[in-house]
XYZ file of C-alpha atoms in Angstrom:
495
model
C 5.198 -27.233 15.232
C 1.979 -28.108 13.409
C 0.175 -30.977 15.126
C -2.024 -31.793 12.114
C -0.567 -33.733 9.219
C -2.550 -33.828 5.993
C -2.177 -36.317 3.213
C -0.322 -34.889 0.219
C -3.403 -34.205 -1.909
C -5.089 -32.358 0.956
C -1.996 -30.158 1.306
C -2.091 -29.442 -2.451
C -5.794 -28.578 -2.300
C -5.364 -26.228 0.678
C -2.385 -24.539 -0.968
C -4.421 -23.907 -4.115
C -7.224 -22.485 -2.014
C -5.243 -20.203 0.301
C -1.871 -19.439 -1.308
C -1.386 -16.999 -4.185
C -1.418 -18.761 -7.577
C 1.814 -17.081 -8.667
C 3.641 -18.856 -5.824
C 4.872 -21.913 -7.676
C 6.197 -25.248 -6.468
C 8.897 -27.483 -7.857
C 7.697 -30.326 -10.093
C 4.165 -28.964 -10.347
C 2.691 -32.120 -11.931
C 3.793 -34.108 -8.879
C 5.226 -31.823 -6.186
C 7.255 -33.165 -3.304
C 5.976 -32.808 0.240
C 8.959 -32.366 2.534
C 8.440 -32.891 6.263
C 11.989 -32.894 7.661
C 15.603 -32.464 6.635
C 19.097 -33.010 8.007
C 22.474 -32.212 6.492
C 22.252 -32.551 2.707
C 19.151 -34.745 2.820
C 15.427 -33.980 2.795
C 12.630 -36.425 3.639
C 9.082 -36.630 2.323
C 5.928 -37.685 4.181
C 6.814 -41.340 3.476
C 10.253 -40.810 5.027
C 11.906 -41.292 1.640
C 15.302 -39.583 1.452
C 16.204 -37.023 -1.235
C 19.736 -35.810 -1.936
C 19.567 -31.999 -1.990
C 21.873 -30.587 -4.682
C 20.276 -27.140 -4.904
C 19.679 -25.706 -1.440
C 22.310 -23.039 -0.902
C 20.118 -21.568 1.853
C 20.806 -24.489 4.199
C 24.463 -23.547 3.904
C 25.983 -25.647 6.700
C 23.368 -28.377 6.318
C 19.664 -28.551 7.043
C 18.790 -28.190 10.723
C 22.402 -28.168 11.882
C 22.232 -28.891 15.629
C 24.645 -26.078 16.570
C 22.578 -23.521 14.678
C 19.285 -24.827 16.064
C 20.676 -24.775 19.610
C 22.023 -21.216 19.275
C 18.682 -19.897 18.039
C 16.657 -21.801 20.635
C 18.785 -20.698 23.594
C 18.680 -17.044 22.588
C 14.950 -17.186 21.896
C 14.438 -18.425 25.464
C 16.303 -15.375 26.809
C 15.427 -12.374 24.674
C 14.449 -11.248 21.214
C 13.983 -7.556 20.606
C 14.971 -4.812 18.184
C 18.348 -3.174 17.687
C 17.418 0.074 19.462
C 18.445 -1.710 22.653
C 22.095 -2.529 23.214
C 22.960 -6.206 22.889
C 26.331 -7.904 22.521
C 25.185 -10.333 19.828
C 24.788 -7.494 17.322
C 28.255 -6.020 17.750
C 29.945 -9.425 18.072
C 28.376 -10.571 14.829
C 29.240 -7.362 12.990
C 32.824 -7.717 14.156
C 33.018 -11.364 13.050
C 31.615 -10.575 9.603
C 33.946 -7.648 9.029
C 37.028 -9.782 9.685
C 36.166 -11.840 6.597
C 36.188 -8.748 4.350
C 38.705 -6.123 3.184
C 39.326 -3.489 5.859
C 37.527 -0.647 4.082
C 34.241 -2.577 4.165
C 33.563 -1.884 7.813
C 29.974 -0.691 8.417
C 27.046 -3.129 8.694
C 23.301 -2.742 8.230
C 21.327 -5.827 9.240
C 18.106 -6.659 7.422
C 15.992 -9.760 6.805
C 16.361 -10.956 3.214
C 18.536 -10.622 0.146
C 15.868 -8.419 -1.407
C 15.938 -6.041 1.568
C 19.720 -5.953 1.412
C 19.866 -5.081 -2.282
C 17.090 -2.501 -1.942
C 19.033 -0.799 0.857
C 22.221 -0.958 -1.234
C 20.457 1.038 -3.955
C 19.365 3.638 -1.396
C 22.934 3.959 -0.154
C 24.200 4.412 -3.707
C 21.585 7.004 -4.618
C 22.321 9.044 -1.510
C 26.119 8.824 -1.769
C 26.429 9.632 -5.482
C 23.467 11.901 -6.080
C 22.825 9.818 -9.192
C 19.744 7.800 -10.005
C 20.803 5.410 -12.760
C 21.750 1.779 -12.154
C 23.702 -0.493 -14.487
C 22.783 -4.158 -14.254
C 23.634 -7.240 -16.311
C 21.685 -9.378 -18.737
C 19.815 -12.203 -16.992
C 20.538 -10.708 -13.559
C 18.312 -11.376 -10.571
C 18.608 -9.227 -7.443
C 15.294 -9.628 -5.622
C 11.524 -9.477 -5.640
C 10.683 -5.953 -4.424
C 9.749 -3.299 -6.986
C 13.105 -1.506 -7.013
C 14.858 -4.819 -7.717
C 12.458 -6.165 -10.328
C 13.412 -3.011 -12.256
C 17.083 -4.047 -12.248
C 16.477 -7.785 -12.745
C 16.162 -8.665 -16.449
C 15.681 -12.294 -15.395
C 12.341 -11.156 -13.977
C 11.139 -8.138 -15.934
C 11.612 -9.850 -19.301
C 8.929 -12.333 -18.210
C 6.354 -9.583 -17.701
C 3.881 -8.889 -20.483
C 4.477 -5.459 -21.970
C 7.292 -4.689 -19.545
C 9.541 -1.745 -20.352
C 12.945 -1.057 -18.869
C 13.013 1.932 -16.535
C 14.733 4.969 -18.039
C 17.113 4.872 -15.060
C 18.147 1.243 -15.596
C 20.765 0.234 -18.155
C 21.477 -3.390 -19.053
C 25.056 -4.366 -19.907
C 26.194 -7.627 -21.479
C 26.537 -10.615 -19.193
C 30.262 -11.539 -19.023
C 29.505 -15.055 -20.241
C 32.493 -16.486 -22.100
C 30.600 -19.601 -23.205
C 27.401 -18.176 -24.677
C 27.967 -14.415 -24.618
C 29.211 -11.987 -27.262
C 32.865 -12.428 -26.271
C 33.723 -16.071 -25.778
C 36.572 -18.253 -24.610
C 38.511 -17.737 -27.844
C 38.556 -13.936 -27.383
C 42.046 -12.650 -26.448
C 40.757 -10.440 -23.607
C 37.087 -10.966 -22.762
C 37.387 -9.111 -19.439
C 38.335 -5.885 -21.201
C 35.808 -6.409 -23.986
C 32.909 -6.862 -21.570
C 34.103 -3.959 -19.407
C 34.236 -1.728 -22.483
C 30.571 -2.535 -23.030
C 29.845 -1.119 -19.552
C 31.839 1.983 -20.486
C 29.684 2.343 -23.621
C 26.532 2.021 -21.498
C 27.797 4.799 -19.225
C 28.513 7.075 -22.181
C 25.054 6.457 -23.612
C 23.486 7.341 -20.260
C 25.536 10.549 -20.088
C 24.396 11.520 -23.584
C 20.827 11.437 -22.253
C 21.767 13.637 -19.309
C 21.640 10.818 -16.767
C 24.024 10.255 -13.848
C 25.216 6.807 -12.828
C 24.689 5.848 -9.191
C 25.899 2.255 -9.239
C 26.810 -0.867 -11.120
C 25.385 -3.989 -9.452
C 26.323 -7.572 -10.217
C 26.123 -10.975 -8.631
C 29.725 -11.962 -8.024
C 28.854 -15.140 -9.936
C 25.557 -15.114 -11.825
C 23.231 -17.819 -10.539
C 19.828 -17.477 -12.183
C 21.696 -16.274 -15.284
C 23.199 -19.747 -15.678
C 26.181 -20.153 -13.314
C 28.217 -17.514 -15.164
C 31.820 -17.014 -14.002
C 33.091 -13.519 -14.989
C 36.607 -13.475 -16.474
C 39.276 -12.372 -14.002
C 39.907 -8.641 -14.241
C 36.387 -7.793 -15.383
C 35.220 -6.316 -12.074
C 38.362 -4.191 -11.687
C 37.909 -2.648 -15.119
C 34.179 -2.120 -14.629
C 34.765 -0.503 -11.230
C 37.220 1.931 -12.786
C 34.738 2.985 -15.468
C 31.877 3.280 -12.973
C 33.882 5.228 -10.388
C 35.200 7.561 -13.072
C 31.556 8.292 -13.836
C 30.826 9.073 -10.172
C 29.153 5.760 -9.381
C 29.936 2.917 -7.009
C 30.188 -0.868 -7.308
C 27.711 -3.189 -5.528
C 28.677 -6.868 -5.241
C 25.665 -9.114 -4.663
C 26.870 -12.136 -2.662
C 23.400 -13.339 -1.699
C 23.752 -16.614 -3.623
C 27.474 -17.312 -3.531
C 29.029 -15.959 -0.334
C 30.289 -17.558 2.889
C 32.957 -19.846 1.449
C 30.923 -21.549 -1.265
C 33.549 -20.907 -3.950
C 36.153 -22.774 -1.900
C 39.284 -20.738 -2.513
C 37.830 -17.597 -0.949
C 35.160 -16.650 1.574
C 33.524 -14.210 -0.853
C 33.091 -14.803 -4.564
C 34.120 -11.246 -5.523
C 37.580 -12.142 -4.180
C 38.022 -14.498 -7.139
C 38.755 -11.379 -9.175
C 41.940 -10.670 -7.213
C 43.132 -8.767 -4.159
C 43.167 -5.508 -6.123
C 39.373 -5.471 -6.363
C 37.213 -4.247 -3.483
C 33.560 -3.296 -4.055
C 31.987 -0.282 -2.358
C 29.016 -2.259 -1.055
C 28.556 -5.996 -0.454
C 25.138 -7.542 0.077
C 24.573 -10.962 1.593
C 21.607 -13.164 2.445
C 20.376 -16.759 1.892
C 23.202 -18.796 3.529
C 23.877 -16.210 6.237
C 21.291 -17.724 8.619
C 21.133 -21.309 7.323
C 17.428 -20.886 6.642
C 16.686 -18.257 9.269
C 15.523 -14.989 7.612
C 18.399 -12.552 7.925
C 20.753 -10.604 5.677
C 23.275 -7.807 5.742
C 24.680 -4.858 3.808
C 28.315 -3.949 4.441
C 29.823 -0.771 3.064
C 32.535 1.834 3.608
C 32.532 4.455 6.321
C 32.204 7.175 3.656
C 29.050 5.693 2.138
C 27.524 5.125 5.580
C 28.221 8.691 6.718
C 26.630 10.019 3.547
C 23.512 7.957 4.194
C 23.200 9.502 7.643
C 23.328 12.985 6.089
C 19.990 12.304 4.380
C 18.407 13.222 7.717
C 16.350 10.024 7.797
C 16.958 7.429 10.484
C 17.339 3.868 9.236
C 15.483 1.413 11.447
C 14.584 -2.198 10.716
C 12.304 -3.875 13.256
C 13.808 -7.325 12.995
C 17.192 -6.625 11.410
C 20.032 -7.517 13.766
C 17.834 -8.914 16.524
C 19.572 -11.049 19.182
C 18.192 -14.351 17.864
C 19.249 -13.658 14.281
C 22.725 -12.618 15.370
C 23.091 -15.713 17.561
C 22.189 -17.863 14.579
C 24.546 -15.930 12.306
C 27.401 -16.411 14.772
C 26.665 -20.135 14.959
C 26.774 -20.420 11.158
C 30.214 -18.775 11.092
C 31.372 -21.109 13.871
C 30.232 -24.209 11.961
C 31.860 -23.063 8.718
C 35.146 -22.732 10.596
C 34.850 -25.752 12.888
C 33.900 -28.169 10.081
C 36.135 -26.512 7.462
C 33.195 -26.223 5.084
C 35.051 -23.776 2.872
C 37.751 -26.411 2.463
C 35.075 -29.014 1.794
C 33.608 -26.783 -0.914
C 37.031 -26.541 -2.522
C 37.826 -30.261 -2.483
C 34.380 -31.774 -3.075
C 33.546 -29.050 -5.568
C 36.742 -29.775 -7.453
C 35.896 -33.481 -7.494
C 32.354 -32.749 -8.686
C 33.709 -30.585 -11.502
C 36.135 -33.366 -12.473
C 33.286 -35.879 -12.641
C 31.229 -33.507 -14.781
C 34.209 -32.874 -17.068
C 34.419 -36.629 -17.545
C 30.725 -36.618 -18.512
C 31.456 -33.999 -21.141
C 33.995 -36.305 -22.779
C 31.348 -39.012 -23.187
C 28.127 -37.111 -23.816
C 27.421 -34.833 -26.801
C 24.559 -33.212 -24.874
C 27.072 -31.649 -22.468
C 28.272 -28.344 -23.891
C 30.062 -26.764 -20.949
C 31.074 -27.369 -17.347
C 31.861 -24.303 -15.255
C 31.950 -23.240 -11.665
C 33.947 -22.652 -8.518
C 33.776 -24.761 -5.374
C 30.245 -25.989 -4.749
C 28.732 -23.609 -7.287
C 28.795 -25.512 -10.578
C 26.822 -25.431 -13.804
C 26.410 -28.126 -16.470
C 25.127 -26.579 -19.709
C 23.276 -28.927 -22.049
C 23.237 -28.328 -25.807
C 21.841 -30.157 -28.816
C 24.729 -29.047 -30.972
C 28.174 -28.255 -29.606
C 29.279 -26.175 -32.578
C 26.152 -24.007 -32.627
C 25.637 -24.334 -28.851
C 21.927 -24.868 -29.448
C 20.305 -24.923 -25.975
C 18.931 -28.316 -24.934
C 16.112 -26.848 -22.871
C 13.663 -29.742 -23.033
C 16.422 -32.242 -22.345
C 17.535 -30.299 -19.255
C 13.988 -30.340 -17.916
C 13.767 -34.062 -18.550
C 17.014 -34.632 -16.649
C 15.799 -32.855 -13.515
C 12.459 -34.671 -13.583
C 14.125 -38.068 -13.996
C 16.543 -37.229 -11.187
C 13.611 -36.328 -8.963
C 12.132 -39.759 -9.636
C 15.420 -41.194 -8.329
C 15.222 -38.855 -5.327
C 17.942 -36.425 -6.341
C 16.962 -32.741 -6.346
C 18.532 -30.544 -9.010
C 17.274 -27.516 -10.940
C 17.823 -25.966 -14.342
C 18.219 -22.259 -15.009
C 19.850 -19.695 -17.265
C 18.217 -17.674 -20.050
C 17.370 -20.902 -21.902
C 16.785 -23.006 -18.765
C 19.354 -25.504 -20.008
C 21.978 -25.170 -17.254
C 21.849 -27.775 -14.493
C 22.705 -26.005 -11.247
C 24.699 -27.526 -8.401
C 24.688 -25.413 -5.230
C 24.135 -27.930 -2.427
C 24.581 -27.587 1.322
C 28.271 -27.230 2.055
C 28.415 -30.612 3.821
C 27.966 -32.297 0.416
C 30.377 -35.240 0.079
C 32.380 -36.965 -2.638
C 29.961 -39.878 -2.393
C 27.041 -37.497 -2.963
C 28.792 -36.123 -6.032
C 29.398 -39.625 -7.385
C 25.759 -40.600 -6.842
C 24.349 -37.497 -8.552
C 26.731 -37.569 -11.510
C 26.270 -41.321 -11.945
C 22.504 -40.840 -12.266
C 22.987 -37.961 -14.714
C 25.311 -40.188 -16.748
C 22.607 -42.855 -17.055
C 19.913 -40.324 -17.958
C 22.036 -38.629 -20.613
C 22.854 -42.017 -22.121
C 19.138 -42.806 -22.408
C 18.313 -39.377 -23.857
C 21.103 -39.481 -26.428
C 20.065 -42.947 -27.525
C 16.479 -41.747 -28.008
C 17.657 -38.660 -29.910
C 20.164 -40.521 -32.032
C 23.096 -38.479 -30.777
C 26.582 -39.950 -30.796
C 29.927 -38.610 -29.682
C 32.009 -38.240 -32.840
C 35.758 -38.348 -32.861
C 36.968 -35.025 -31.498
C 39.641 -32.824 -32.986
C 41.282 -31.040 -30.065
C 42.601 -27.587 -30.832
C 45.574 -25.990 -29.101
C 43.275 -24.259 -26.625
C 41.794 -27.645 -25.674
C 38.350 -26.912 -27.105
C 36.724 -29.700 -29.061
C 35.576 -29.173 -32.642
C 33.037 -31.839 -33.390
C 31.002 -32.872 -36.406
C 27.579 -31.244 -36.367
C 25.036 -33.394 -34.587
C 21.860 -31.567 -35.531
C 20.763 -28.467 -37.368
C 18.603 -25.601 -36.141
C 15.450 -27.339 -37.430
C 15.981 -30.171 -34.989
C 17.111 -32.722 -37.579
C 19.401 -35.390 -36.227
C 22.116 -36.412 -38.694
C 23.020 -40.072 -38.560
C 26.374 -41.455 -39.622
C 24.937 -42.614 -42.925
C 23.910 -39.076 -43.804
C 20.177 -39.635 -43.342
C 18.152 -37.499 -40.986
C 15.001 -37.626 -38.939
C 13.100 -35.360 -36.590
C 13.734 -35.547 -32.848
C 11.246 -37.846 -31.205
C 9.566 -36.264 -28.216
C 11.049 -37.811 -25.101
C 10.198 -34.927 -22.783
C 6.708 -35.476 -21.375
C 7.204 -33.332 -18.260
C 8.547 -30.110 -19.738
C 5.229 -29.158 -21.314
C 3.590 -29.461 -17.947
C 6.053 -27.238 -16.152
C 7.726 -24.765 -18.452
C 7.558 -21.845 -16.053
C 10.857 -20.672 -14.650
C 11.410 -21.009 -10.925
C 14.161 -19.115 -9.148
C 16.174 -21.191 -6.688
């Protein structure tokens, strides 16, 4: 533990001097200095408490005593690499496999979600003999070079960036803002057919598909929930083309969705991916991750002739921590908590939607929920500046939330799994107040809704694409600027 404590400005100055400038902080105009955390709360240098609504890494709660104790005890005994036999490694592999379909039975332990997804690509390339990867719009799979190539969320930010000839981007299965929306009779099939078209286009160029990779629920892409049946249909098209299906559970695994332990299971029991990657919550903040695949894929990887060795992957300390995380999830029924508290949170946000014209959509599963803000419900015009203002005003009231998605207008809830009903009420109550203030400043009012048979509201247009607010008397005026912070911090941060 560091014995020296600097004042906040000194910490900022030293960070600017010694840390790479592309390593950003939250709330750059006035960043928060966090010195300790417990459960779903974080504390600054003044010991002021912040409610953490975004930290899906501290899965079972910040600094959970059982996890800390497991890591400390094992660190006092031994930490070494996996070339030595140790029971923690095999016990942990066995415990993880029990949570998955039987065919997913072989583990590779690594140290981050990026390492896991990079290894998943290597497995796919070796097993299929193909090179091409299909990814989704707005996807994010990691920060290493192989993953930046398949992460439109990242490579679209790069000046002059060009998509690799071996990477093909399919439509995001977003039924709120995507090409096929909630009024489409079968969006799962429509989006899967797009993947089939992508495959055919790749074949026309003489390319061979190695894999389709997708986050089981898109996080950085805006809390996107794929329609049920989509993954099954995509997997059929991809496997018919000789490829395999990689499910990225780095953000959403380990019971977060409530009804299931893994988010890919939301698609139904008839869907099983060929590879599953996991990270972030797996170690509750300790750097560890895992790739789990079939025996066939693993045997093929061995035939490459190259040994796979990871210095720190699967070490005794990491496995002890991983086992403790699984124990806490079970002992405290955190999956059940995600289901019940997440359902309550979604209900509260649905109630907000009924009162606030800025709320365009509420979507999510368990404690993975998105609130999409729009300036116009009919046109679904993204309320990007308003979303940024909401998260800054929440920060001032010591509630931590982030905004993401392609337009950075989706408020993201993915808190530690010990999040309570009272926490949900506090956060949503503050959002309610902030939205009321914003709508008053913008001149937005909730008009009488006409509810269609599919329960979607058709409302009178609130503003046009030029930003003109239409009052009830038919007059109009330009939006007043109420968003002082967004200009100071308009860079996207992944969380």
